[in-house]
Tab-separated table of C-alpha atoms in Angstrom:
chain	number	residue	atom	x	y	z
A	1	UNK	CA	-37.278	31.343	12.600
A	2	UNK	CA	-35.654	32.731	9.410
A	3	UNK	CA	-32.525	34.824	9.792
A	4	UNK	CA	-33.323	38.583	9.855
A	5	UNK	CA	-32.407	40.441	6.659
A	6	UNK	CA	-32.118	44.180	6.142
A	7	UNK	CA	-32.989	45.521	2.685
A	8	UNK	CA	-32.049	49.117	1.882
A	9	UNK	CA	-34.099	50.392	-1.044
A	10	UNK	CA	-32.233	53.131	-2.958
A	11	UNK	CA	-34.915	55.032	-4.843
A	12	UNK	CA	-36.922	58.270	-5.087
A	13	UNK	CA	-38.809	59.294	-1.965
A	14	UNK	CA	-42.292	57.836	-1.671
A	15	UNK	CA	-43.708	61.351	-2.118
A	16	UNK	CA	-42.474	61.337	-5.732
A	17	UNK	CA	-45.299	60.224	-7.989
A	18	UNK	CA	-44.533	57.558	-10.556
A	19	UNK	CA	-44.254	53.900	-11.370
A	20	UNK	CA	-41.158	53.317	-9.221
A	21	UNK	CA	-42.819	54.476	-6.015
A	22	UNK	CA	-45.951	52.461	-6.818
A	23	UNK	CA	-43.843	49.340	-7.307
A	24	UNK	CA	-41.914	49.900	-4.066
A	25	UNK	CA	-45.165	50.199	-2.148
A	26	UNK	CA	-46.295	46.832	-3.514
A	27	UNK	CA	-42.936	45.257	-2.680
A	28	UNK	CA	-42.788	46.503	0.909
A	29	UNK	CA	-46.300	45.209	1.602
A	30	UNK	CA	-45.351	41.676	0.535
A	31	UNK	CA	-42.124	41.158	2.478
A	32	UNK	CA	-42.289	38.583	5.316
A	33	UNK	CA	-41.713	39.716	8.882
A	34	UNK	CA	-38.048	38.684	9.064
A	35	UNK	CA	-37.105	41.209	6.343
A	36	UNK	CA	-36.539	44.769	7.540
A	37	UNK	CA	-37.233	47.069	4.591
A	38	UNK	CA	-35.967	50.667	4.623
A	39	UNK	CA	-36.129	53.304	1.895
A	40	UNK	CA	-33.120	55.578	1.354
A	41	UNK	CA	-34.420	58.447	-0.826
A	42	UNK	CA	-31.966	59.908	-3.331
A	43	UNK	CA	-34.375	62.639	-4.481
A	44	UNK	CA	-37.640	64.120	-3.234
A	45	UNK	CA	-38.401	66.034	-6.465
A	46	UNK	CA	-37.275	65.642	-10.043
A	47	UNK	CA	-35.148	68.449	-11.466
A	48	UNK	CA	-35.470	67.650	-15.182
A	49	UNK	CA	-37.060	70.173	-17.516
A	50	UNK	CA	-39.946	67.851	-18.420
A	51	UNK	CA	-41.357	67.928	-14.909
A	52	UNK	CA	-43.690	70.852	-14.096
A	53	UNK	CA	-42.985	70.657	-10.333
A	54	UNK	CA	-39.207	70.810	-10.587
A	55	UNK	CA	-37.144	70.658	-7.423
A	56	UNK	CA	-34.169	72.791	-6.441
A	57	UNK	CA	-30.944	71.190	-7.691
A	58	UNK	CA	-28.951	72.213	-4.613
A	59	UNK	CA	-31.536	70.762	-2.229
A	60	UNK	CA	-31.727	67.529	-4.217
A	61	UNK	CA	-27.933	67.334	-4.350
A	62	UNK	CA	-27.726	67.592	-0.563
A	63	UNK	CA	-30.375	64.880	-0.228
A	64	UNK	CA	-28.397	62.597	-2.525
A	65	UNK	CA	-25.230	63.295	-0.534
A	66	UNK	CA	-26.969	62.188	2.666
A	67	UNK	CA	-28.266	59.056	0.942
A	68	UNK	CA	-24.797	58.231	-0.376
A	69	UNK	CA	-23.233	58.566	3.067
A	70	UNK	CA	-25.913	56.323	4.560
A	71	UNK	CA	-25.220	53.702	1.882
A	72	UNK	CA	-21.473	53.911	2.556
A	73	UNK	CA	-22.008	53.494	6.292
A	74	UNK	CA	-24.284	50.475	5.794
A	75	UNK	CA	-21.915	48.973	3.228
A	76	UNK	CA	-18.934	49.220	5.561
A	77	UNK	CA	-20.519	48.327	8.904
A	78	UNK	CA	-23.679	46.331	8.135
A	79	UNK	CA	-22.348	43.526	6.004
A	80	UNK	CA	-25.610	41.598	6.127
A	81	UNK	CA	-27.491	44.350	4.300
A	82	UNK	CA	-28.876	43.788	0.803
A	83	UNK	CA	-29.221	46.885	-1.388
A	84	UNK	CA	-32.119	47.175	-3.856
A	85	UNK	CA	-31.286	49.974	-6.293
A	86	UNK	CA	-33.973	51.409	-8.559
A	87	UNK	CA	-32.537	52.891	-11.735
A	88	UNK	CA	-34.256	55.038	-14.351
A	89	UNK	CA	-32.239	57.112	-16.859
A	90	UNK	CA	-29.973	60.144	-17.234
A	91	UNK	CA	-29.801	61.804	-13.802
A	92	UNK	CA	-30.968	58.608	-12.123
A	93	UNK	CA	-28.285	56.576	-13.923
A	94	UNK	CA	-25.655	59.056	-12.756
A	95	UNK	CA	-26.790	58.986	-9.107
A	96	UNK	CA	-27.365	55.246	-8.873
A	97	UNK	CA	-24.223	54.514	-10.870
A	98	UNK	CA	-22.161	56.353	-8.244
A	99	UNK	CA	-23.853	54.294	-5.530
A	100	UNK	CA	-23.205	51.060	-7.431
A	101	UNK	CA	-19.509	51.862	-7.885
A	102	UNK	CA	-19.159	52.319	-4.120
A	103	UNK	CA	-21.055	49.091	-3.395
A	104	UNK	CA	-18.971	47.095	-5.859
A	105	UNK	CA	-15.743	48.441	-4.383
A	106	UNK	CA	-16.998	47.471	-0.907
A	107	UNK	CA	-18.057	44.042	-2.258
A	108	UNK	CA	-21.625	44.430	-1.011
A	109	UNK	CA	-24.664	42.461	-2.116
A	110	UNK	CA	-26.919	44.537	-4.341
A	111	UNK	CA	-29.561	44.229	-7.029
A	112	UNK	CA	-30.225	46.832	-9.732
A	113	UNK	CA	-33.856	47.235	-10.836
A	114	UNK	CA	-34.137	49.156	-14.141
A	115	UNK	CA	-37.180	51.275	-15.010
A	116	UNK	CA	-35.864	53.166	-18.057
A	117	UNK	CA	-38.405	54.148	-20.711
A	118	UNK	CA	-35.844	55.608	-23.138
A	119	UNK	CA	-32.495	54.462	-24.452
A	120	UNK	CA	-30.696	57.637	-23.293
A	121	UNK	CA	-28.932	56.222	-20.266
A	122	UNK	CA	-26.700	59.254	-19.669
A	123	UNK	CA	-26.799	62.980	-20.268
A	124	UNK	CA	-24.708	64.042	-23.240
A	125	UNK	CA	-22.213	65.881	-21.049
A	126	UNK	CA	-21.136	62.793	-19.092
A	127	UNK	CA	-17.609	61.820	-20.359
A	128	UNK	CA	-17.067	58.332	-21.752
A	129	UNK	CA	-14.578	57.290	-19.024
A	130	UNK	CA	-17.146	58.247	-16.381
A	131	UNK	CA	-19.858	56.319	-18.231
A	132	UNK	CA	-17.684	53.205	-18.327
A	133	UNK	CA	-16.986	53.490	-14.601
A	134	UNK	CA	-20.687	53.879	-13.774
A	135	UNK	CA	-21.660	50.931	-15.977
A	136	UNK	CA	-18.935	48.886	-14.249
A	137	UNK	CA	-20.671	49.592	-10.966
A	138	UNK	CA	-24.181	48.968	-12.278
A	139	UNK	CA	-23.384	45.546	-13.776
A	140	UNK	CA	-21.468	44.440	-10.676
A	141	UNK	CA	-24.547	43.545	-8.663
A	142	UNK	CA	-25.804	40.049	-7.958
A	143	UNK	CA	-28.700	40.543	-10.383
A	144	UNK	CA	-29.962	43.113	-12.873
A	145	UNK	CA	-33.762	43.263	-13.188
A	146	UNK	CA	-35.502	44.499	-16.357
A	147	UNK	CA	-39.254	45.002	-16.710
A	148	UNK	CA	-39.661	43.293	-20.107
A	149	UNK	CA	-37.725	41.047	-22.464
A	150	UNK	CA	-37.234	44.034	-24.795
A	151	UNK	CA	-35.519	46.053	-22.071
A	152	UNK	CA	-33.625	43.003	-20.899
A	153	UNK	CA	-32.124	42.614	-24.377
A	154	UNK	CA	-31.395	46.342	-24.528
A	155	UNK	CA	-29.475	46.414	-21.249
A	156	UNK	CA	-27.715	43.145	-22.026
A	157	UNK	CA	-26.344	44.676	-25.224
A	158	UNK	CA	-25.715	48.181	-23.887
A	159	UNK	CA	-23.947	47.074	-20.709
A	160	UNK	CA	-22.639	43.626	-21.731
A	161	UNK	CA	-24.558	41.975	-18.925
A	162	UNK	CA	-23.846	38.300	-18.229
A	163	UNK	CA	-26.929	36.221	-19.016
A	164	UNK	CA	-26.913	34.560	-15.584
A	165	UNK	CA	-27.306	37.941	-13.845
A	166	UNK	CA	-30.227	39.223	-15.928
A	167	UNK	CA	-33.793	38.746	-14.705
A	168	UNK	CA	-36.997	39.819	-16.460
A	169	UNK	CA	-39.631	40.744	-13.866
A	170	UNK	CA	-42.762	42.584	-15.064
A	171	UNK	CA	-44.337	45.089	-12.697
A	172	UNK	CA	-46.993	43.450	-10.503
A	173	UNK	CA	-50.614	44.478	-10.221
A	174	UNK	CA	-52.978	44.033	-7.302
A	175	UNK	CA	-55.951	42.033	-8.514
A	176	UNK	CA	-59.440	42.652	-7.088
A	177	UNK	CA	-60.873	39.949	-4.888
A	178	UNK	CA	-64.304	40.321	-6.515
A	179	UNK	CA	-64.889	40.865	-10.236
A	180	UNK	CA	-68.224	42.487	-11.205
A	181	UNK	CA	-70.639	40.451	-13.272
A	182	UNK	CA	-70.670	41.969	-16.765
A	183	UNK	CA	-72.747	39.268	-18.443
A	184	UNK	CA	-75.659	41.513	-19.501
A	185	UNK	CA	-73.705	44.712	-20.123
A	186	UNK	CA	-73.582	46.041	-23.657
A	187	UNK	CA	-71.093	48.884	-23.221
A	188	UNK	CA	-67.326	48.760	-22.805
A	189	UNK	CA	-65.216	51.251	-20.834
A	190	UNK	CA	-61.510	51.857	-21.450
A	191	UNK	CA	-59.570	53.684	-18.728
A	192	UNK	CA	-56.109	55.268	-19.081
A	193	UNK	CA	-54.384	56.434	-15.871
A	194	UNK	CA	-50.958	58.060	-16.052
A	195	UNK	CA	-49.006	60.953	-17.484
A	196	UNK	CA	-50.736	62.087	-20.681
A	197	UNK	CA	-48.188	62.162	-23.510
A	198	UNK	CA	-46.660	60.227	-26.390
A	199	UNK	CA	-44.230	58.278	-24.179
A	200	UNK	CA	-47.018	56.680	-22.156
A	201	UNK	CA	-49.100	55.881	-25.218
A	202	UNK	CA	-52.002	58.191	-24.354
A	203	UNK	CA	-52.406	59.519	-27.888
A	204	UNK	CA	-52.005	56.050	-29.364
A	205	UNK	CA	-54.942	54.996	-27.182
A	206	UNK	CA	-57.053	57.799	-28.646
A	207	UNK	CA	-56.090	56.864	-32.202
A	208	UNK	CA	-56.773	53.174	-31.549
A	209	UNK	CA	-60.156	54.001	-30.039
A	210	UNK	CA	-61.034	56.117	-33.078
A	211	UNK	CA	-60.196	53.184	-35.371
A	212	UNK	CA	-62.556	50.754	-33.659
A	213	UNK	CA	-65.486	49.500	-35.760
A	214	UNK	CA	-68.430	51.892	-35.559
A	215	UNK	CA	-70.737	49.457	-33.775
A	216	UNK	CA	-68.167	48.895	-30.990
A	217	UNK	CA	-67.103	52.512	-30.645
A	218	UNK	CA	-70.683	53.796	-30.327
A	219	UNK	CA	-71.295	51.661	-27.254
A	220	UNK	CA	-67.874	52.254	-25.723
A	221	UNK	CA	-66.173	55.037	-23.800
A	222	UNK	CA	-62.514	56.008	-23.418
A	223	UNK	CA	-61.470	57.962	-20.309
A	224	UNK	CA	-57.987	59.426	-19.839
A	225	UNK	CA	-56.869	60.865	-16.498
A	226	UNK	CA	-53.484	62.228	-15.468
A	227	UNK	CA	-51.125	65.183	-15.650
A	228	UNK	CA	-48.834	66.069	-18.543
A	229	UNK	CA	-50.148	67.186	-21.939
């Protein structure tokens, strides 16, 4: 019987829509029985101006405070715990950086999983000494996971990550068990699901579809679904 392991996942609450929560759901469904997986939510709503359903900053600050205290307690008294920290950008980097500093000071085992889609790691108002301290905490984990080689190179340069601690792990996808037979089908359907905007490539998809050869485009269909623009 394998030794029981507790994994504390430091991330947005599962009620927060987005790629991070989708990934966590896939991860938790694949863990073997000897791994106890718990989510410690640092936010339940985003507070940035780009989100239409913005949360109250005070409420989210209190939630983060509770999460931080839970991490401290586990780091001090549950030495067998492994921390899986999901990091995005700006506010997320600030919150998770604080957590990482505490975990590095306590000499805990932790992994940082980066999901940034922009190169703005911090808000402009964060002082340079604070940024250096947060980066010190972030790079102190056992491993740093990036989604692509591009982002792996970016973080390696931006944070001076040791090569032996950097892992490139693309997001997984659940494959269907049965694939429909399309042998005699003439048409082709393209489906975009996600936030509609430039950052997700929605408008690039429209432009690419418009540039298809006429004979292909006339028997094809592009469907976009999601919030945003």
